[in-house]
PDB file of C-alpha atoms and ligand atoms in Angstrom:
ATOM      1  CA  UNK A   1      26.125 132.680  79.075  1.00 90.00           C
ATOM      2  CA  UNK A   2      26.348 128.845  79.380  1.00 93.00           C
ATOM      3  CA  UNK A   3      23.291 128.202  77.417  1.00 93.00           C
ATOM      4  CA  UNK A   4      24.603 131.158  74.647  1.00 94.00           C
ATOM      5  CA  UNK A   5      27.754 129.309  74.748  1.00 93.00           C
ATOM      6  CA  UNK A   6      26.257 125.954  74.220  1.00 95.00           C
ATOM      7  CA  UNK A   7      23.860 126.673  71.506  1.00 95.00           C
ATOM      8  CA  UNK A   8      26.218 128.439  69.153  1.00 93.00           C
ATOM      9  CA  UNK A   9      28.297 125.457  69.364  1.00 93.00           C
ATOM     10  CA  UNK A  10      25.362 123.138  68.660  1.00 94.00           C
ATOM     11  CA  UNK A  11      24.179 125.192  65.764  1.00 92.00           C
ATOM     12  CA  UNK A  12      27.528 124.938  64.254  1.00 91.00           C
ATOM     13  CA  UNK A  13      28.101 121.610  64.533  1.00 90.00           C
ATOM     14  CA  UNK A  14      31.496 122.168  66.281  1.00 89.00           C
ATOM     15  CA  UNK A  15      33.384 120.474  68.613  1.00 91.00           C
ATOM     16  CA  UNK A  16      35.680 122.313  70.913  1.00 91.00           C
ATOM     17  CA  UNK A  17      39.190 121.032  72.566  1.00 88.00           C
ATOM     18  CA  UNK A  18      40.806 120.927  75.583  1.00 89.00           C
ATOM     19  CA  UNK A  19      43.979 122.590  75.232  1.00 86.00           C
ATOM     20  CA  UNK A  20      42.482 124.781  72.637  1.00 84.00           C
ATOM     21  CA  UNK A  21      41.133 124.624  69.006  1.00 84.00           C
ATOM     22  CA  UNK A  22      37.679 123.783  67.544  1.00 85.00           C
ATOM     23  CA  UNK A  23      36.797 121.149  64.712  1.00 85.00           C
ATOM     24  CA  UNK A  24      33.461 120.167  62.857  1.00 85.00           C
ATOM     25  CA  UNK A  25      31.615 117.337  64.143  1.00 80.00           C
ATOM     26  CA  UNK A  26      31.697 114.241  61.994  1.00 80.00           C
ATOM     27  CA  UNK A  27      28.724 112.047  63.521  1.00 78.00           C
ATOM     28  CA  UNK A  28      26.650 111.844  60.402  1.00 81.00           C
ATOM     29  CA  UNK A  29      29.877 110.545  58.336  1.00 83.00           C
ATOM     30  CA  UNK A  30      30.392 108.129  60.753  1.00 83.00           C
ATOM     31  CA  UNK A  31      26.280 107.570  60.528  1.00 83.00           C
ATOM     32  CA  UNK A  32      26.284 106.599  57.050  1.00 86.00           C
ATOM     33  CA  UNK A  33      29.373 104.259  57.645  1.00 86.00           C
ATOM     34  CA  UNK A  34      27.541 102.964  60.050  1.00 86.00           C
ATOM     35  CA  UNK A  35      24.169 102.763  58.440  1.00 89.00           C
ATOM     36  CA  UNK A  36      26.500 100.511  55.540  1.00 91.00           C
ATOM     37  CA  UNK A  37      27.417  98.163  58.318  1.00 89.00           C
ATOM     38  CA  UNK A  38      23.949  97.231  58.858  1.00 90.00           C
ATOM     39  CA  UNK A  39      22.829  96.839  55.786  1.00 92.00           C
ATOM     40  CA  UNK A  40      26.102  94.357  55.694  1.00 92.00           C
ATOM     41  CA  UNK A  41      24.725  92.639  59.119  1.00 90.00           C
ATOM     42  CA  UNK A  42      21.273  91.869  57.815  1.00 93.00           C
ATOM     43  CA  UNK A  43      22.911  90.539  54.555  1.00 92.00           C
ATOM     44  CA  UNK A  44      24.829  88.131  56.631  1.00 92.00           C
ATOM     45  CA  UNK A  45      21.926  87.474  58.767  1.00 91.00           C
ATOM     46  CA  UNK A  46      23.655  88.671  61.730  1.00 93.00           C
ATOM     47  CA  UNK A  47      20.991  91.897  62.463  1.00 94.00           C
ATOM     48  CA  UNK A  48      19.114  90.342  64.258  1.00 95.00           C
ATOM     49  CA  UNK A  49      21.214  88.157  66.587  1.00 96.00           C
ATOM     50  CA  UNK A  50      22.588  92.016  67.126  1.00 96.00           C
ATOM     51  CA  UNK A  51      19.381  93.783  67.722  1.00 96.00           C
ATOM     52  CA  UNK A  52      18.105  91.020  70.698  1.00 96.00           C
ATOM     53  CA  UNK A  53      22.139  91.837  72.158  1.00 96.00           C
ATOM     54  CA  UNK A  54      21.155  95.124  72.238  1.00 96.00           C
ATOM     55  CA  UNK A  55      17.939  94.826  74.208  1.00 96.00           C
ATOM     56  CA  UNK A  56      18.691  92.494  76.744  1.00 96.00           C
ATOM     57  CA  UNK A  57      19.733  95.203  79.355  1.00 97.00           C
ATOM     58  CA  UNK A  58      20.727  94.310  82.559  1.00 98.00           C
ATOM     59  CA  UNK A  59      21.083  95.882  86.202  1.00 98.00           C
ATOM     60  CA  UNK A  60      24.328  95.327  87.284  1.00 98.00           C
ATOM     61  CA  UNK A  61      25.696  95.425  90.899  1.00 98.00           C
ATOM     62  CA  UNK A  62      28.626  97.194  92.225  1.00 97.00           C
ATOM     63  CA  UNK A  63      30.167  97.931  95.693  1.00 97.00           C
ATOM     64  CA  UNK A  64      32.641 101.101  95.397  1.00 97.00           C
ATOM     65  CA  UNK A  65      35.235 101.283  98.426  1.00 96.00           C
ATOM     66  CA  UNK A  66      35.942 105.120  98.780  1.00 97.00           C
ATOM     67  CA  UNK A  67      38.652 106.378 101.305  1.00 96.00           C
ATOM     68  CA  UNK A  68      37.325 109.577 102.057  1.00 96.00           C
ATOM     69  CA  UNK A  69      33.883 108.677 102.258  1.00 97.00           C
ATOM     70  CA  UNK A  70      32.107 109.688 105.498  1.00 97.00           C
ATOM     71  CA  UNK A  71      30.744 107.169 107.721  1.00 97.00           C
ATOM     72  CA  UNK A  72      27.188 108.743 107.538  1.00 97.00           C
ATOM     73  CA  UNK A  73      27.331 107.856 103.887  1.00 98.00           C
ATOM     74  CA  UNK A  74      28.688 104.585 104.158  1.00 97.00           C
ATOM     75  CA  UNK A  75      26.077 102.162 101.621  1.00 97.00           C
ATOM     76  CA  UNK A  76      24.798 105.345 100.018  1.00 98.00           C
ATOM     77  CA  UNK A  77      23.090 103.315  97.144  1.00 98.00           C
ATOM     78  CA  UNK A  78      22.902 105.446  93.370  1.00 98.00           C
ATOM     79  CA  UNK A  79      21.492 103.554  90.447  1.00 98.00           C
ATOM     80  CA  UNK A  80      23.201 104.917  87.478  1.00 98.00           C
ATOM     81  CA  UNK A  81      21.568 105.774  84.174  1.00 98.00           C
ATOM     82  CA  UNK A  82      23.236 106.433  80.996  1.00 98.00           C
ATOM     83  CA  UNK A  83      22.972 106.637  77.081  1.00 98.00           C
ATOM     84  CA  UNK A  84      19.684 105.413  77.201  1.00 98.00           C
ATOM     85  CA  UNK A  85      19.142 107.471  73.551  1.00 97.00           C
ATOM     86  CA  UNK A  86      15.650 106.735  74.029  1.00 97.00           C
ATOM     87  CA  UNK A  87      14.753 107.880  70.377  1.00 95.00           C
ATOM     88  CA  UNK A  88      16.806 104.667  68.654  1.00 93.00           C
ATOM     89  CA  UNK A  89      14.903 102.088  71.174  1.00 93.00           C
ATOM     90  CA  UNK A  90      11.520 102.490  71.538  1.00 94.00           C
ATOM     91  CA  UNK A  91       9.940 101.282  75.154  1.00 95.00           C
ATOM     92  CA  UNK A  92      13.422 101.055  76.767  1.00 97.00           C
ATOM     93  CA  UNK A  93      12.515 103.398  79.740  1.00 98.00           C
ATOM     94  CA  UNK A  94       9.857 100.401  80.687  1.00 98.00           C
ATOM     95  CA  UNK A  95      12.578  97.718  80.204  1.00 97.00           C
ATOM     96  CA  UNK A  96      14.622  99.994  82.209  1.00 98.00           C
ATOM     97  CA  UNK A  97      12.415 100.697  85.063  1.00 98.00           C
ATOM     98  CA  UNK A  98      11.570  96.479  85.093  1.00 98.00           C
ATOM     99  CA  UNK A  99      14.947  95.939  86.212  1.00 98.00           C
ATOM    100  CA  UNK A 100      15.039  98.359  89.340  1.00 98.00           C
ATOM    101  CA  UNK A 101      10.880  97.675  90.427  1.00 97.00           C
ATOM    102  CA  UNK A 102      10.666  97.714  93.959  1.00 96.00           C
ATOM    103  CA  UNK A 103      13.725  99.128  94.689  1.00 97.00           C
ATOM    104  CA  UNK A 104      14.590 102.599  96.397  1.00 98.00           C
ATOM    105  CA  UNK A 105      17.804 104.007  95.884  1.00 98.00           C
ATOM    106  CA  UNK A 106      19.488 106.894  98.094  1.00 98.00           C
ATOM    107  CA  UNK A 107      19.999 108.664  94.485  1.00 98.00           C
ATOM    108  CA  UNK A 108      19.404 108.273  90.837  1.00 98.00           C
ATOM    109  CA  UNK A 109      22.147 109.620  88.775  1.00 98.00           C
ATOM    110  CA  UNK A 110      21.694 110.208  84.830  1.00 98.00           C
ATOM    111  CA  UNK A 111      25.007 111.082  82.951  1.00 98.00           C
ATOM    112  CA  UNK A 112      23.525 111.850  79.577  1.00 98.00           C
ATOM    113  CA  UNK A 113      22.714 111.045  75.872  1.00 98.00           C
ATOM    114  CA  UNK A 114      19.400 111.154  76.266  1.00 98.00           C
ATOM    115  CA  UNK A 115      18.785 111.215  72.568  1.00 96.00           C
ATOM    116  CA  UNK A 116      20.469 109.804  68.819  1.00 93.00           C
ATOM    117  CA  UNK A 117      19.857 112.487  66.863  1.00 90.00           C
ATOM    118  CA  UNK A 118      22.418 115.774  67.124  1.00 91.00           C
ATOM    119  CA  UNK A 119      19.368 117.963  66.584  1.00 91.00           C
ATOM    120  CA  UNK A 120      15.710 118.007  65.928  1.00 91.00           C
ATOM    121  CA  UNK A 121      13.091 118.142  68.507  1.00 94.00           C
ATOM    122  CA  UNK A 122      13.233 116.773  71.593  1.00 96.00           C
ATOM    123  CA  UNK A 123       9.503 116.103  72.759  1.00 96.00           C
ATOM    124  CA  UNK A 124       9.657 112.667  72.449  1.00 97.00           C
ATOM    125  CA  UNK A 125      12.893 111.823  74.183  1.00 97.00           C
ATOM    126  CA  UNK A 126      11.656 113.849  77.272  1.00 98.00           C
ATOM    127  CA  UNK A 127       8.731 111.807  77.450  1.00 98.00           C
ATOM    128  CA  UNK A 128      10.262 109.057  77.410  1.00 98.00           C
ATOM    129  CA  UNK A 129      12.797 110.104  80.625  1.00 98.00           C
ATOM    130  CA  UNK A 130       9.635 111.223  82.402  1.00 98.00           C
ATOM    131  CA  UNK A 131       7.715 107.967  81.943  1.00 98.00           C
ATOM    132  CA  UNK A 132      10.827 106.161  83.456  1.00 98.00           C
ATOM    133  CA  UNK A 133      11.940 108.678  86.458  1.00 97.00           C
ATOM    134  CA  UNK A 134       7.895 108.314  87.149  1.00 97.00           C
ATOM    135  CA  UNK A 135       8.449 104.361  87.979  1.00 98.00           C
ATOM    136  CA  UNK A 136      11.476 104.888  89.657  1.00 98.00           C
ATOM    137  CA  UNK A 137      12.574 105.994  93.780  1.00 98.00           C
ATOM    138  CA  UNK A 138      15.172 108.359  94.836  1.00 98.00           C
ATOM    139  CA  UNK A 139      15.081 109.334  98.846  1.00 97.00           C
ATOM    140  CA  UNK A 140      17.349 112.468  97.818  1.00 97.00           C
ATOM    141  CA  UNK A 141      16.102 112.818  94.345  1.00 97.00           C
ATOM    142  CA  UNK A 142      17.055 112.723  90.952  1.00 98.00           C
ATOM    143  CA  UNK A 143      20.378 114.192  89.077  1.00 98.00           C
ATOM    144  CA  UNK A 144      21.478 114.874  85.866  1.00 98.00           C
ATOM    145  CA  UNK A 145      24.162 115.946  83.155  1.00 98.00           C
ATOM    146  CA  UNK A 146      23.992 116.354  78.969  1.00 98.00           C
ATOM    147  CA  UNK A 147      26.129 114.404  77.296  1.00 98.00           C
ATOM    148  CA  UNK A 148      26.826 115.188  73.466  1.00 96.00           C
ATOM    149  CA  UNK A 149      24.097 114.428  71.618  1.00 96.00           C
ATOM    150  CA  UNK A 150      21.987 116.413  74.131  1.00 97.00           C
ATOM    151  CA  UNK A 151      20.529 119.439  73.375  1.00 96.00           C
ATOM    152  CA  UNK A 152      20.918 122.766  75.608  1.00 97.00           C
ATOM    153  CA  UNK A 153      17.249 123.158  75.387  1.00 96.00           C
ATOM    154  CA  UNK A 154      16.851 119.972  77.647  1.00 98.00           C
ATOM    155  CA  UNK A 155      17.702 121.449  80.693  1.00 98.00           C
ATOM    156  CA  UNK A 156      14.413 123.479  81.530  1.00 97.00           C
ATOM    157  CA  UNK A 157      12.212 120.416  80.746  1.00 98.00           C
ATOM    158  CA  UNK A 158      14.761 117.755  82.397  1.00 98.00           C
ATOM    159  CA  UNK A 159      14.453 120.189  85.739  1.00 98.00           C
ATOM    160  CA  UNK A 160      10.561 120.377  85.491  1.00 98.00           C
ATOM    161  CA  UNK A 161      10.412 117.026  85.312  1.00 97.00           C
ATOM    162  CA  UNK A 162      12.267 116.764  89.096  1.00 97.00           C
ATOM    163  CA  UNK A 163      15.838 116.278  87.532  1.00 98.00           C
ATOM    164  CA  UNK A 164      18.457 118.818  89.193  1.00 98.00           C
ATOM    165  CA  UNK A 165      20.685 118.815  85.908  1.00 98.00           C
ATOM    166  CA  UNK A 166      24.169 120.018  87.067  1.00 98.00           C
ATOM    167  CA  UNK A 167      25.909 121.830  84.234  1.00 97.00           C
ATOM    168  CA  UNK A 168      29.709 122.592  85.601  1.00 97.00           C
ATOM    169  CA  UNK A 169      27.834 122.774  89.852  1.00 97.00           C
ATOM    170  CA  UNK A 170      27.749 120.868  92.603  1.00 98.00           C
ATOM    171  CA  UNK A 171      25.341 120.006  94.778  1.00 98.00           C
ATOM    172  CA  UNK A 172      25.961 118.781  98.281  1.00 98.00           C
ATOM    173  CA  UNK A 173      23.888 116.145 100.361  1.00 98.00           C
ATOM    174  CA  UNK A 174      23.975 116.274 104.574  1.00 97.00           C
ATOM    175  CA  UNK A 175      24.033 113.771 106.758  1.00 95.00           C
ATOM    176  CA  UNK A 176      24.925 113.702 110.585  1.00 92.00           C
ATOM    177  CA  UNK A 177      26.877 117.040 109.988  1.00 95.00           C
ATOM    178  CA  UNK A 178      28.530 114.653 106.978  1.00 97.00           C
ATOM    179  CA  UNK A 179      28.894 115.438 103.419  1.00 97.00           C
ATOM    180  CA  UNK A 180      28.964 114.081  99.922  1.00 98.00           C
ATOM    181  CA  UNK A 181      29.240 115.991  97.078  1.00 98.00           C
ATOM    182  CA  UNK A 182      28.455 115.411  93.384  1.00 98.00           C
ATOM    183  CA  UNK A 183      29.693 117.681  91.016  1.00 98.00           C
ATOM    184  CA  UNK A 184      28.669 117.475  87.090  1.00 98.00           C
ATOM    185  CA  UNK A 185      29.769 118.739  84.481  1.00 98.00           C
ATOM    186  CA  UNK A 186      28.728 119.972  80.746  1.00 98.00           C
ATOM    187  CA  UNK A 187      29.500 117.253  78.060  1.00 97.00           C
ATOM    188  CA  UNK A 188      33.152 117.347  77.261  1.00 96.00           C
ATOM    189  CA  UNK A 189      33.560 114.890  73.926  1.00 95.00           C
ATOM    190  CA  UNK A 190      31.950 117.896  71.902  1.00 95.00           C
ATOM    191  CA  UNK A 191      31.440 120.637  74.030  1.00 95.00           C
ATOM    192  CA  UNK A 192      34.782 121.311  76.332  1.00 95.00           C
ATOM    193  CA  UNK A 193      35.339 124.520  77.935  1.00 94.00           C
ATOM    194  CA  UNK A 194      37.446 125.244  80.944  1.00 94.00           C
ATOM    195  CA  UNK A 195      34.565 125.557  83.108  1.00 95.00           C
ATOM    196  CA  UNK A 196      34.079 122.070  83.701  1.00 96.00           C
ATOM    197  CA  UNK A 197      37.829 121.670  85.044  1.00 95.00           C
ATOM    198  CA  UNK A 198      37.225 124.561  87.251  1.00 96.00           C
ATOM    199  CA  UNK A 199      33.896 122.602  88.371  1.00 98.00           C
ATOM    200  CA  UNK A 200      36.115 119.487  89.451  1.00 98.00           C
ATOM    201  CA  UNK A 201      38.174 121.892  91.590  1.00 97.00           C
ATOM    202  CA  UNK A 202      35.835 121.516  94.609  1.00 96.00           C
ATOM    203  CA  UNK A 203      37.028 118.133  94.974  1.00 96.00           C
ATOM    204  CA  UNK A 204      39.635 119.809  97.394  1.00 94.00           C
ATOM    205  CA  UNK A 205      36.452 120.063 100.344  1.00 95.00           C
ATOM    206  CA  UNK A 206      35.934 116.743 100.696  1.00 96.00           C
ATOM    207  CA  UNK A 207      34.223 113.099  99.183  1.00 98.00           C
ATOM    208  CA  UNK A 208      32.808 114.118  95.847  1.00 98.00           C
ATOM    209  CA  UNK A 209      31.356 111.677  93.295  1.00 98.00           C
ATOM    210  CA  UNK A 210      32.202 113.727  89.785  1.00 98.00           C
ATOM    211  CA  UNK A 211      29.623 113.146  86.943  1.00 98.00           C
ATOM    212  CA  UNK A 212      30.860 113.565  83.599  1.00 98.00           C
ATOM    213  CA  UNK A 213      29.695 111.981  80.119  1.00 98.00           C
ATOM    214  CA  UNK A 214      33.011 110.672  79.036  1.00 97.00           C
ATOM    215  CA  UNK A 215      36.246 109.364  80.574  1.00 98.00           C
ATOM    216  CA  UNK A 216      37.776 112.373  78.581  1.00 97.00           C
ATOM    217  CA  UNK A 217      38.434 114.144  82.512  1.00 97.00           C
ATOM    218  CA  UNK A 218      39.822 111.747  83.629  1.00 97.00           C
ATOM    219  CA  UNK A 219      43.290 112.770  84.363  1.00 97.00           C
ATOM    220  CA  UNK A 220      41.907 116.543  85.763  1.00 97.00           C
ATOM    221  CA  UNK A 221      39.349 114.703  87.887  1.00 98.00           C
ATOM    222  CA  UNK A 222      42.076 112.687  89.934  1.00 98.00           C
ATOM    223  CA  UNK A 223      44.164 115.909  89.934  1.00 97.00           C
ATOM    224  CA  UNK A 224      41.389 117.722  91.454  1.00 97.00           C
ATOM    225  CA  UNK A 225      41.151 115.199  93.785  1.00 97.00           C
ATOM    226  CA  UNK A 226      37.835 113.498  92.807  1.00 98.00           C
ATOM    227  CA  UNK A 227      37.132 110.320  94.439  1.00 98.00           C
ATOM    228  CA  UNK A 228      34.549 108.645  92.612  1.00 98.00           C
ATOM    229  CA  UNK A 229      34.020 109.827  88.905  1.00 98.00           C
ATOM    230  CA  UNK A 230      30.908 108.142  86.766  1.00 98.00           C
ATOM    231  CA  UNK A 231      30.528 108.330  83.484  1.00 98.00           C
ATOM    232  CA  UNK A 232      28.710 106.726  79.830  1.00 98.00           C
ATOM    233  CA  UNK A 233      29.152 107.377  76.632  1.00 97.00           C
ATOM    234  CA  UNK A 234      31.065 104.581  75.035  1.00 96.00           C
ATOM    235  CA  UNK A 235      28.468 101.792  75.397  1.00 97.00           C
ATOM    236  CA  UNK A 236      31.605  99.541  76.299  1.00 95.00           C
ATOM    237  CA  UNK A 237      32.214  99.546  72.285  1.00 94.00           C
ATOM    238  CA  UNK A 238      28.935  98.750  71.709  1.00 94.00           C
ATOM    239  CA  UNK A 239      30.223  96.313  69.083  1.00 92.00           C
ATOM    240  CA  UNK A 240      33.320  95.069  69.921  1.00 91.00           C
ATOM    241  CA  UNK A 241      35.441  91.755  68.806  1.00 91.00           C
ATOM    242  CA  UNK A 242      35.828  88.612  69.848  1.00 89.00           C
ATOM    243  CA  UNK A 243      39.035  89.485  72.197  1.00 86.00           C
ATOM    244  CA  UNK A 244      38.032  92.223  73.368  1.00 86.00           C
ATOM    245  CA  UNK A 245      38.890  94.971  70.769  1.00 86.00           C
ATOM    246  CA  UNK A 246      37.036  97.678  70.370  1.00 85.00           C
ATOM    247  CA  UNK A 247      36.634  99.329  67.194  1.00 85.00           C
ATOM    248  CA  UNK A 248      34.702 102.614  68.075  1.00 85.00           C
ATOM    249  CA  UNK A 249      35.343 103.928  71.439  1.00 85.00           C
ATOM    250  CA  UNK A 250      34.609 107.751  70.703  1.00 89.00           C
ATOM    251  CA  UNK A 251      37.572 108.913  72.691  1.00 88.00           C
ATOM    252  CA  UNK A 252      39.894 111.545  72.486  1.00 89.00           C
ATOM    253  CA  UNK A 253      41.866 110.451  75.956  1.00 90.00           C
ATOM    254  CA  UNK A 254      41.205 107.682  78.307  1.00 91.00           C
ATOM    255  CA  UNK A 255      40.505 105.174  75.552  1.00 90.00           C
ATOM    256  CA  UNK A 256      41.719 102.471  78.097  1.00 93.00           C
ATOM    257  CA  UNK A 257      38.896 103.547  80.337  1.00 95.00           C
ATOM    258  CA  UNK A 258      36.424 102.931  77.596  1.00 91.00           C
ATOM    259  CA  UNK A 259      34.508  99.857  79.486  1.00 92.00           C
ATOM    260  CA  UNK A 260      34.225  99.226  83.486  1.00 95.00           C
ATOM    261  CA  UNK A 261      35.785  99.901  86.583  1.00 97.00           C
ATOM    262  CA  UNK A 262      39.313 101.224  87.074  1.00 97.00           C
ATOM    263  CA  UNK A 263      41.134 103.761  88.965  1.00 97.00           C
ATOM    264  CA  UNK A 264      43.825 106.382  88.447  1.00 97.00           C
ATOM    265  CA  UNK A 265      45.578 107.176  91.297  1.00 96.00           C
ATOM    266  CA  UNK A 266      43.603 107.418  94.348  1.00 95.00           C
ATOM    267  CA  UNK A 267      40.407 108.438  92.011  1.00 97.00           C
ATOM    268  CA  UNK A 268      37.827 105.014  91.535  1.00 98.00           C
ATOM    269  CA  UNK A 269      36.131 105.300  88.161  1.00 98.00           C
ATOM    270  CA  UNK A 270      33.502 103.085  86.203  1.00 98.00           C
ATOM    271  CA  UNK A 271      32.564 103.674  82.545  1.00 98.00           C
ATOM    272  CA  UNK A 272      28.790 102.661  82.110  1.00 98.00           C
ATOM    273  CA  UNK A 273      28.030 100.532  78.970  1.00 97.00           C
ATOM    274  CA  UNK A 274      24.874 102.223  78.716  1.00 98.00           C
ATOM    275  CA  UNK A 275      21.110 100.817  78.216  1.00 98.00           C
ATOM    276  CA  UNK A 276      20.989 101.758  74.969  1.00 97.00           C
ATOM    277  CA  UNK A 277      23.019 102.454  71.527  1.00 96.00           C
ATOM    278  CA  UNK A 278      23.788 104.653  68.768  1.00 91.00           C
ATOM    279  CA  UNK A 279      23.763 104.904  65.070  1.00 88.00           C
ATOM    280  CA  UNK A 280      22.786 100.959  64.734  1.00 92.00           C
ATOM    281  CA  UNK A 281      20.560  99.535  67.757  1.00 94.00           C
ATOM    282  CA  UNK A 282      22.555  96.278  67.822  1.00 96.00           C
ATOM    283  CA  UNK A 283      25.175  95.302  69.920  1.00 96.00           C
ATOM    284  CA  UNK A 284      28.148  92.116  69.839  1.00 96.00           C
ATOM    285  CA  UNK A 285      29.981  91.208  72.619  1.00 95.00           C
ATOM    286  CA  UNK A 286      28.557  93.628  75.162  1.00 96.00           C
ATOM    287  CA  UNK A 287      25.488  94.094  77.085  1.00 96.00           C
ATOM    288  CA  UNK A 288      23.508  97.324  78.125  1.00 97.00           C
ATOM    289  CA  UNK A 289      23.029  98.046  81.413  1.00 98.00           C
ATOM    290  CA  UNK A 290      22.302 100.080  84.398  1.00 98.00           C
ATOM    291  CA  UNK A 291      24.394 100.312  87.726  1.00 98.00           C
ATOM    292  CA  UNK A 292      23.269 100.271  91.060  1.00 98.00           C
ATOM    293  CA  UNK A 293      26.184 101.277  92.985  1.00 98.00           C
ATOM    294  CA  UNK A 294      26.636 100.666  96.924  1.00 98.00           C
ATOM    295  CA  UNK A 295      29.372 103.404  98.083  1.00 98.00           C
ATOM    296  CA  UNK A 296      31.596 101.915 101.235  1.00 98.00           C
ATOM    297  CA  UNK A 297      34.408 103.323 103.440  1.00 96.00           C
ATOM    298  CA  UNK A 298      37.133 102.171 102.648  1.00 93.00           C
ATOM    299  CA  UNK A 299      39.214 100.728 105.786  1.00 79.00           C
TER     300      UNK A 299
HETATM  301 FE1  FE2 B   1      27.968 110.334  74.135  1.00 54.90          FE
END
């Protein structure tokens, strides 16, 4: 029913609302304006300068004090993977993979936007994810949700692959009679339906780290009761202005969230700048990046 669901959306180009309502999508307007602004960057000479921003990727560091976590969890380790769109940087799964060599983390998390293009074939952009979860170490394994330039068809390949994608489940890990959870959920910039608030609701049993492409949740996911929730698809701004602003944060709520850590009430959340970008592969005032997060009890 999900993948029904999901495909007739796709196919439609149509982006669905929380609280009701659909609209058409309006990425390949915003392509072309985008596509103008480059042509404007190399013309200034700026392109470039923009294009080395964009690949100098980094792994950043991050301890995340949880309240309810239990102590058989405390420094769980999960590196964090998101918006890589492998198909607008070529080789970035290697510069990705670079960062992290040598290290084994408890899990490796990927929340999404695997890809640029809305649709089209995805060969490519699955190679590219295998080649990288190949070079890097999970002790519990790898996890993953779309975001929403993902394609429904991704699933069966991201799961043969050794990905357990989590489309509006959970999945809970054991230890000493302990438990985390980590619920995902379907992409919810384009492709909201209730189901992924009613996925959130397990939050109620215990620690659970929420994955979920956008900040867009993020009022349901403290509601529920969600501790940690990690999520992508802004790429900080991707280009943003000297001062901070931000003029593309592809947000329909949360657009304060659009860039680190924060909290709303008791809930910790971090918005991954992602390792790569969209429409343009340049970035200003921003770098890509993956997370390697330590979890800790909180005292
Ligand atoms: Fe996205």
């Amino acid at each position: 029913m999900w993948a029904n669901n999901r495909f007739w959306m796709e196919t439609q180009n149509l982006v669905t609302k929380r609280y009701g309502g659909k609209r058409k999508q309006h990425w390949y307007a915003l392509l072309a304006m985008m596509k103008t602004f480059e042509w404007a960057l190399k013309r200034c000479g700026q392109y470039e300068r923009g294009l080395r921003n964009a690949q100098a990727i980094v792994l950043r560091e991050l301890a995340v004090p949880l309240l309810r976590l239990p102590a058989a969890f405390d420094g769980f380790t999960i590196l964090q993977v998101s918006d890589p769109h492998f198909d607008g940087m070529p080789g970035l799964e290697d510069r990705i993979a670079e960062l992290v060599r040598g290290r084994e983390f408890d899990l490796v998390v990927f929340t999404g936007d695997y890809r640029t293009q809305l649709h089209g074939p995805i060969r490519g952009v699955m190679a590219s994810l295998e080649r990288l979860i190949g070079q890097l170490r999970a002790r519990h394994g790898f996890l993953g949700i779309l975001g929403n330039h993902d394609d429904c068809h991704m699933v069966a390949p991201m799961e043969r692959m050794g990905i357990r994608m989590l489309i509006n489940e959970n999945v809970v890990f054991e230890r000493g009679g302990e438990r985390l959870r980590i619920v995902g959920t379907d992409d919810v910039h384009y492709y909201y339906t209730d189901q992924s608030l009613h996925a959130l609701e397990v939050a109620a049993e215990g620690c659970t780290v929420a994955l979920v492409h956008s900040p867009e949740l993020y009022d349901a996911a403290a509601e529920a009761g969600v501790d940690l929730y990690l999520c992508g698809h802004t790429h900080g701004g991707q280009i943003v202005l000297p001062g901070g602003m931000a003029p593309l944060k592809h947000l329909r709520a949360g657009r304060h969230l659009f860039s680190g850590q924060w909290r709303h009430r008791q809930m910790h959340g971090i918005t991954n700048c992602g390792a790569g970008t969209s429409g343009i592969p340049v970035r200003f005032n921003t770098r890509g990046e993956v997370l390697a997060l330590e979890l800790r009890r909180a005292q």
